[in-house]
Short mmCIF file of C-alpha atoms in Angstrom, two decimals:
data_model
loop_
_atom_site.label_atom_id
_atom_site.label_comp_id
_atom_site.label_asym_id
_atom_site.label_seq_id
_atom_site.Cartn_x
_atom_site.Cartn_y
_atom_site.Cartn_z
CA MET A 1 -0.04 -0.02 0.05
CA THR A 2 1.26 3.47 -0.94
CA GLU A 3 2.16 5.52 1.93
CA ARG A 4 1.79 9.43 1.46
CA ILE A 5 3.75 11.93 3.59
CA GLU A 6 3.66 15.85 3.53
CA GLU A 7 6.11 17.87 5.23
CA PRO A 8 5.82 21.58 6.27
CA ALA A 9 6.03 24.66 4.32
CA PRO A 10 9.64 26.17 3.66
CA THR A 11 11.04 29.09 5.24
CA ASN A 12 14.87 27.81 4.52
CA PRO A 13 16.26 24.65 2.87
CA GLU A 14 15.72 22.65 6.24
CA ASP A 15 12.05 23.20 6.20
CA LEU A 16 11.40 22.94 2.35
CA GLU A 17 7.98 20.96 1.67
CA ILE A 18 8.93 17.82 0.38
CA ASN A 19 5.86 15.59 -0.79
CA PHE A 20 7.03 11.88 -0.35
CA VAL A 21 5.52 8.91 -1.87
CA ILE A 22 6.72 5.85 -0.47
CA ASP A 23 5.64 2.37 -2.06
CA GLY A 24 6.92 -1.12 -0.65
CA PRO A 25 9.31 -1.85 2.29
CA VAL A 26 11.29 1.29 1.69
CA PRO A 27 13.36 1.92 4.97
CA ASP A 28 13.30 5.25 7.09
CA ALA A 29 16.83 6.01 6.26
CA ALA A 30 15.88 6.27 2.69
CA ARG A 31 13.63 9.00 3.32
CA ASP A 32 16.02 10.75 5.50
CA ARG A 33 18.64 10.54 2.64
CA ALA A 34 16.45 11.75 -0.10
CA ARG A 35 15.56 15.00 2.24
CA ASP A 36 18.94 15.59 2.57
CA MET A 37 19.58 15.28 -0.97
CA ILE A 38 16.76 17.86 -1.78
CA GLN A 39 18.13 20.23 1.08
CA GLY A 40 21.30 20.29 -0.81
CA LEU A 41 19.92 21.04 -4.10
CA ALA A 42 17.93 24.08 -2.54
CA ARG A 43 21.35 25.45 -1.31
CA LYS A 44 22.81 25.14 -4.73
CA ALA A 45 19.79 26.15 -6.60
CA PRO A 46 20.18 29.75 -8.65
CA ARG A 47 16.65 30.45 -7.27
CA PRO A 48 14.44 29.41 -4.43
CA LEU A 49 12.87 25.87 -4.45
CA LEU A 50 9.19 26.15 -4.13
CA PHE A 51 8.16 22.62 -4.09
CA ALA A 52 9.75 19.06 -4.12
CA ARG A 53 8.52 15.60 -4.66
CA VAL A 54 10.40 12.21 -4.13
CA LYS A 55 8.80 8.67 -5.09
CA ILE A 56 10.96 5.95 -3.67
CA LYS A 57 9.16 2.44 -4.75
CA ILE A 58 10.50 -1.08 -4.07
CA ASP A 59 9.13 -3.54 -6.28
CA GLU A 60 10.28 -7.07 -5.36
CA ASP A 61 8.88 -8.14 -8.60
CA ARG A 62 11.05 -6.43 -10.69
CA PRO A 63 14.78 -7.55 -11.62
CA PRO A 64 16.99 -7.53 -8.63
CA ASN A 65 19.44 -4.99 -10.34
CA GLU A 66 16.31 -2.28 -10.50
CA ASP A 67 13.77 -3.40 -8.11
CA THR A 68 14.23 0.10 -6.45
CA ILE A 69 12.92 3.19 -8.42
CA VAL A 70 13.27 6.41 -7.19
CA GLN A 71 12.16 9.86 -8.95
CA ALA A 72 12.60 13.35 -7.84
CA THR A 73 10.76 16.56 -9.28
CA VAL A 74 11.67 19.97 -7.76
CA ASP A 75 10.16 23.50 -8.87
CA VAL A 76 12.85 25.84 -8.93
CA SER A 77 10.82 29.21 -8.97
CA GLY A 78 8.67 27.83 -11.66
CA GLU A 79 11.33 25.81 -13.66
CA LEU A 80 10.91 22.00 -13.25
CA ILE A 81 13.72 19.55 -13.03
CA ARG A 82 12.98 15.84 -12.95
CA ALA A 83 14.90 12.81 -12.77
CA GLN A 84 14.34 8.91 -12.14
CA VAL A 85 16.70 5.99 -11.34
CA ALA A 86 16.31 2.70 -11.01
CA ALA A 87 18.95 0.62 -8.83
CA PRO A 88 19.41 -2.56 -6.66
CA THR A 89 19.09 -0.63 -3.27
CA PRO A 90 17.69 2.74 -2.24
CA GLY A 91 21.08 3.92 -1.37
CA GLU A 92 22.39 3.34 -4.81
CA ALA A 93 19.46 4.98 -6.54
CA LEU A 94 19.61 7.93 -4.30
CA ASN A 95 23.24 8.46 -5.10
CA THR A 96 22.59 8.50 -8.75
CA LEU A 97 19.61 10.62 -8.50
CA GLY A 98 21.48 13.25 -6.56
CA GLU A 99 24.30 13.28 -8.88
CA ARG A 100 22.02 13.76 -11.87
CA MET A 101 19.84 16.29 -10.06
CA GLY A 102 22.69 18.22 -9.34
CA ARG A 103 23.82 18.45 -12.65
CA ARG A 104 20.28 19.50 -14.00
CA VAL A 105 20.32 22.32 -11.31
CA ARG A 106 23.69 23.50 -12.57
CA ARG A 107 22.32 23.68 -16.15
CA VAL A 108 19.32 25.99 -14.95
CA ALA A 109 21.82 28.08 -13.15
CA GLU A 110 23.99 28.31 -16.18
CA LYS A 111 20.93 29.34 -18.30
CA ARG A 112 19.89 32.11 -15.83
CA ARG A 113 23.44 33.39 -15.93
CA THR A 114 23.88 33.54 -19.43
CA ALA A 115 20.09 34.51 -20.17
CA ARG A 116 20.19 32.63 -23.16
CA LYS A 117 17.53 29.80 -23.80
CA ARG A 118 20.07 27.39 -25.26
CA PRO A 119 21.37 24.27 -23.45
CA PRO A 120 25.32 24.63 -22.74
CA ARG A 121 27.49 22.62 -25.25
CA THR A 122 28.27 19.41 -23.95
CA PRO A 123 32.17 18.37 -24.88
CA GLU A 124 32.05 16.05 -27.87
CA GLY A 125 31.40 12.48 -27.12
CA GLU A 126 29.99 13.06 -23.63
CA TRP A 127 26.27 14.03 -24.41
CA ARG A 128 24.45 12.51 -21.62
CA LYS A 129 26.72 9.67 -21.99
CA GLY A 130 26.69 7.01 -19.07
CA ASP A 131 23.51 8.58 -17.68
CA LEU A 132 20.01 7.54 -18.61
CA PRO A 133 20.23 4.72 -20.46
CA SER A 134 22.09 2.69 -17.77
CA SER A 135 19.95 3.49 -14.77
CA ARG A 136 16.36 3.98 -16.01
CA PRO A 137 14.11 1.35 -15.07
CA GLY A 138 13.25 -1.37 -17.70
CA TYR A 139 9.64 -2.08 -18.83
CA ILE A 140 7.26 -4.75 -17.39
CA GLU A 141 6.51 -6.94 -20.36
CA LEU A 142 2.78 -7.52 -20.06
CA PRO A 143 0.70 -9.80 -22.53
CA ARG A 144 -0.34 -7.84 -25.59
CA ASP A 145 -3.91 -8.27 -24.65
CA GLN A 146 -3.43 -6.86 -21.22
CA ARG A 147 -1.90 -3.53 -22.38
CA VAL A 148 -3.95 -0.68 -22.19
CA VAL A 149 -3.46 2.68 -24.16
CA ILE A 150 -3.57 5.86 -22.13
CA ARG A 151 -4.10 9.04 -23.71
CA GLN A 152 -3.01 12.39 -22.21
CA LYS A 153 -2.76 15.71 -23.91
CA THR A 154 0.78 16.93 -22.64
CA TYR A 155 2.19 19.29 -25.30
CA ALA A 156 1.29 22.82 -25.17
CA PRO A 157 -0.12 24.72 -28.19
CA GLU A 158 2.55 27.62 -27.61
CA LYS A 159 5.60 27.14 -30.00
CA ALA A 160 9.04 26.32 -28.46
CA SER A 161 12.68 26.95 -29.98
CA LEU A 162 14.72 23.91 -30.95
CA GLU A 163 17.17 25.16 -27.98
CA ASP A 164 14.41 25.18 -25.32
CA ALA A 165 13.10 21.70 -26.37
CA LEU A 166 16.50 20.21 -26.30
CA PHE A 167 17.00 21.78 -22.51
CA ASP A 168 13.59 20.30 -21.51
CA LEU A 169 14.44 16.89 -22.76
CA ASP A 170 17.67 16.99 -20.40
CA VAL A 171 16.28 18.82 -17.29
CA LEU A 172 13.09 16.88 -17.29
CA ASP A 173 14.85 13.49 -17.94
CA TYR A 174 12.70 12.57 -20.98
CA ARG A 175 13.66 10.15 -23.59
CA PHE A 176 11.75 12.21 -26.29
CA LEU A 177 9.98 15.41 -26.13
CA LEU A 178 7.32 16.64 -28.59
CA PHE A 179 7.16 20.23 -29.40
CA THR A 180 5.74 22.78 -31.91
CA ASP A 181 8.96 24.45 -33.65
CA GLU A 182 8.56 28.14 -33.17
CA LEU A 183 10.61 28.30 -36.51
CA ASP A 184 7.66 27.59 -38.78
CA GLY A 185 5.11 25.67 -36.60
CA GLU A 186 6.08 22.27 -37.61
CA ASP A 187 5.35 19.37 -35.19
CA SER A 188 8.56 17.97 -34.49
CA VAL A 189 10.15 15.67 -31.61
CA VAL A 190 13.66 15.52 -30.05
CA TYR A 191 14.88 12.13 -28.71
CA GLU A 192 17.75 10.13 -27.64
CA SER A 193 19.33 7.36 -29.80
CA ASP A 194 22.34 5.21 -29.90
CA GLU A 195 23.68 8.06 -32.63
CA GLY A 196 23.08 10.85 -30.03
CA VAL A 197 20.18 13.40 -29.86
CA MET A 198 18.02 13.43 -33.02
CA LEU A 199 15.38 15.62 -34.29
CA ARG A 200 12.69 14.69 -36.60
CA ARG A 201 10.01 16.70 -38.26
CA LEU A 202 6.50 15.72 -38.87
CA SER A 203 6.88 16.43 -42.56
CA GLY A 204 10.39 14.95 -42.69
CA GLY A 205 13.41 16.80 -44.58
CA GLU A 206 15.89 18.97 -43.00
CA ARG A 207 15.02 21.67 -40.53
CA PRO A 208 15.74 25.12 -42.05
CA ASP A 209 18.54 27.36 -40.01
CA LEU A 210 19.69 24.19 -37.87
CA PRO A 211 22.21 25.94 -35.74
CA GLU A 212 25.61 23.99 -36.35
CA SER A 213 26.55 24.53 -32.70
CA LEU A 214 23.54 22.28 -31.53
CA PRO A 215 24.96 18.59 -30.78
CA ILE A 216 22.07 17.28 -32.56
CA GLU A 217 21.27 14.97 -35.85
CA MET A 218 18.52 14.98 -38.15
CA ASN A 219 16.16 12.12 -38.99
CA THR A 220 14.86 13.30 -42.22
CA ALA A 221 12.13 10.58 -42.74
CA PRO A 222 8.49 12.10 -42.58
CA ALA A 223 6.43 10.61 -39.73
CA PRO A 224 3.90 7.80 -40.75
CA GLU A 225 0.01 8.62 -40.90
CA TRP A 226 -1.71 6.31 -38.45
CA THR A 227 -4.51 5.89 -36.45
CA VAL A 228 -3.76 5.21 -32.75
CA SER A 229 -4.88 1.73 -33.17
CA GLU A 230 -2.50 1.37 -36.05
CA ALA A 231 0.47 2.89 -34.03
CA ARG A 232 -0.29 0.45 -31.22
CA ALA A 233 -0.02 -2.40 -33.79
CA ASP A 234 3.17 -1.11 -35.09
CA LEU A 235 4.53 -0.84 -31.42
CA ASP A 236 3.40 -4.36 -30.51
CA ALA A 237 5.56 -5.55 -33.27
CA SER A 238 8.71 -3.54 -32.50
CA ASN A 239 11.18 -3.23 -29.82
CA GLU A 240 10.93 0.72 -30.21
CA THR A 241 10.61 2.83 -27.10
CA PHE A 242 8.17 5.02 -28.71
CA LEU A 243 6.70 5.98 -32.23
CA PHE A 244 6.30 9.45 -33.78
CA PHE A 245 3.26 9.50 -36.21
CA ARG A 246 0.82 11.84 -37.74
CA ASP A 247 -2.63 11.26 -35.95
CA ALA A 248 -4.91 10.30 -39.01
CA SER A 249 -7.79 12.01 -37.02
CA THR A 250 -6.18 15.46 -36.58
CA GLY A 251 -3.31 15.68 -38.92
CA ARG A 252 -0.89 16.65 -36.18
CA GLY A 253 2.01 15.11 -34.66
CA ALA A 254 1.45 12.47 -31.93
CA ALA A 255 3.71 9.88 -30.09
CA MET A 256 2.84 6.53 -28.53
CA TYR A 257 5.39 5.19 -25.97
CA ARG A 258 5.97 2.31 -23.71
CA ARG A 259 5.16 3.06 -20.15
CA TYR A 260 7.36 1.54 -17.40
CA ASP A 261 4.15 -0.29 -16.14
CA GLY A 262 3.83 -2.14 -19.36
CA HIS A 263 0.99 -0.09 -20.72
CA TYR A 264 1.14 2.40 -23.78
CA GLY A 265 0.71 6.32 -23.33
CA VAL A 266 -0.28 8.30 -26.05
CA ILE A 267 0.84 12.24 -26.19
CA GLU A 268 -0.83 14.63 -28.47
CA PRO A 269 -1.35 18.48 -28.63
CA SER A 270 -3.63 20.36 -26.32
CA VAL A 271 -5.25 21.94 -29.20
#
C-alpha cells in the first residue's frame, strides 16, 4: 500500500516542503537521505525551490538490479527539474539521482547566468553519456492483450525553440519530447538514440537554419500517418520505446510510447 507523507512549508532549505510517496518496504533511512539530497539542491539552486516531490518504490517483482525506483521533481521558481533512477538498493538509486539532479540544477543556473535559452554545449562525445540509458527502469512485459492505451494531452499549443526543447529534454529526464517548432510551426520531436540526440519533423526533411553549434542530428524521414490503433499495432510488433506519427484524425504530430508499467501512453497536442 502506498504511504503519502507531506512535510511543512519552507522558510529555509531545512524546512522545504517535500512531498514523499513511499511504496513498498522502503527503510526510513532512505527517506532521510532523500531529504538531505533535496535540501542540498536547495542550497545550490540559483533561485528558491518552491516545491519538491520524491517517490521511492521497492518492487520485489522487478529484476534485482532495478527493483528500487526513485524519482524526484523540484520546482526552481517555476522551472521544473526531474530525474528517475532504477538501482538494486535505495542508497545506490539516491546516489545516482543526487548526481543527476545536481547536474540539472547547474544547467538551470548556467541558463539563468547567460540569459540565453539554449542548453550549454556538452563536450564532444559526452552528451549524456553513461547517464540515462544505464540507470532508467526497464519495462514490465505484459501480454499484448492486457496492455492499455492511455491518452494524455501534454504538449502545449505554444511554440518553442529547438534550444528550449533540447534543454527540457535534459532537465525533465525524458527519452523524447514533442514540441511545435517556433521557426515554422512544424510539429517535431527531439529524442535520444544510439547515435546521439535526434530531431525529426512531422513532414520530414531537414530543418531550415539548424544551428551548427547544437549537438543534434536530423532524422529526415517523414512521420507515418496512422490511427492510434495502427500505431499500437506497430509498437506491439517492434522493440522501439516510442513512435512518432501523424494522427490520422487530427493531422497533428503525436507519439505513442511504452510506459514502465507495461502499458502504452499517447501524447498529442492540447489543441
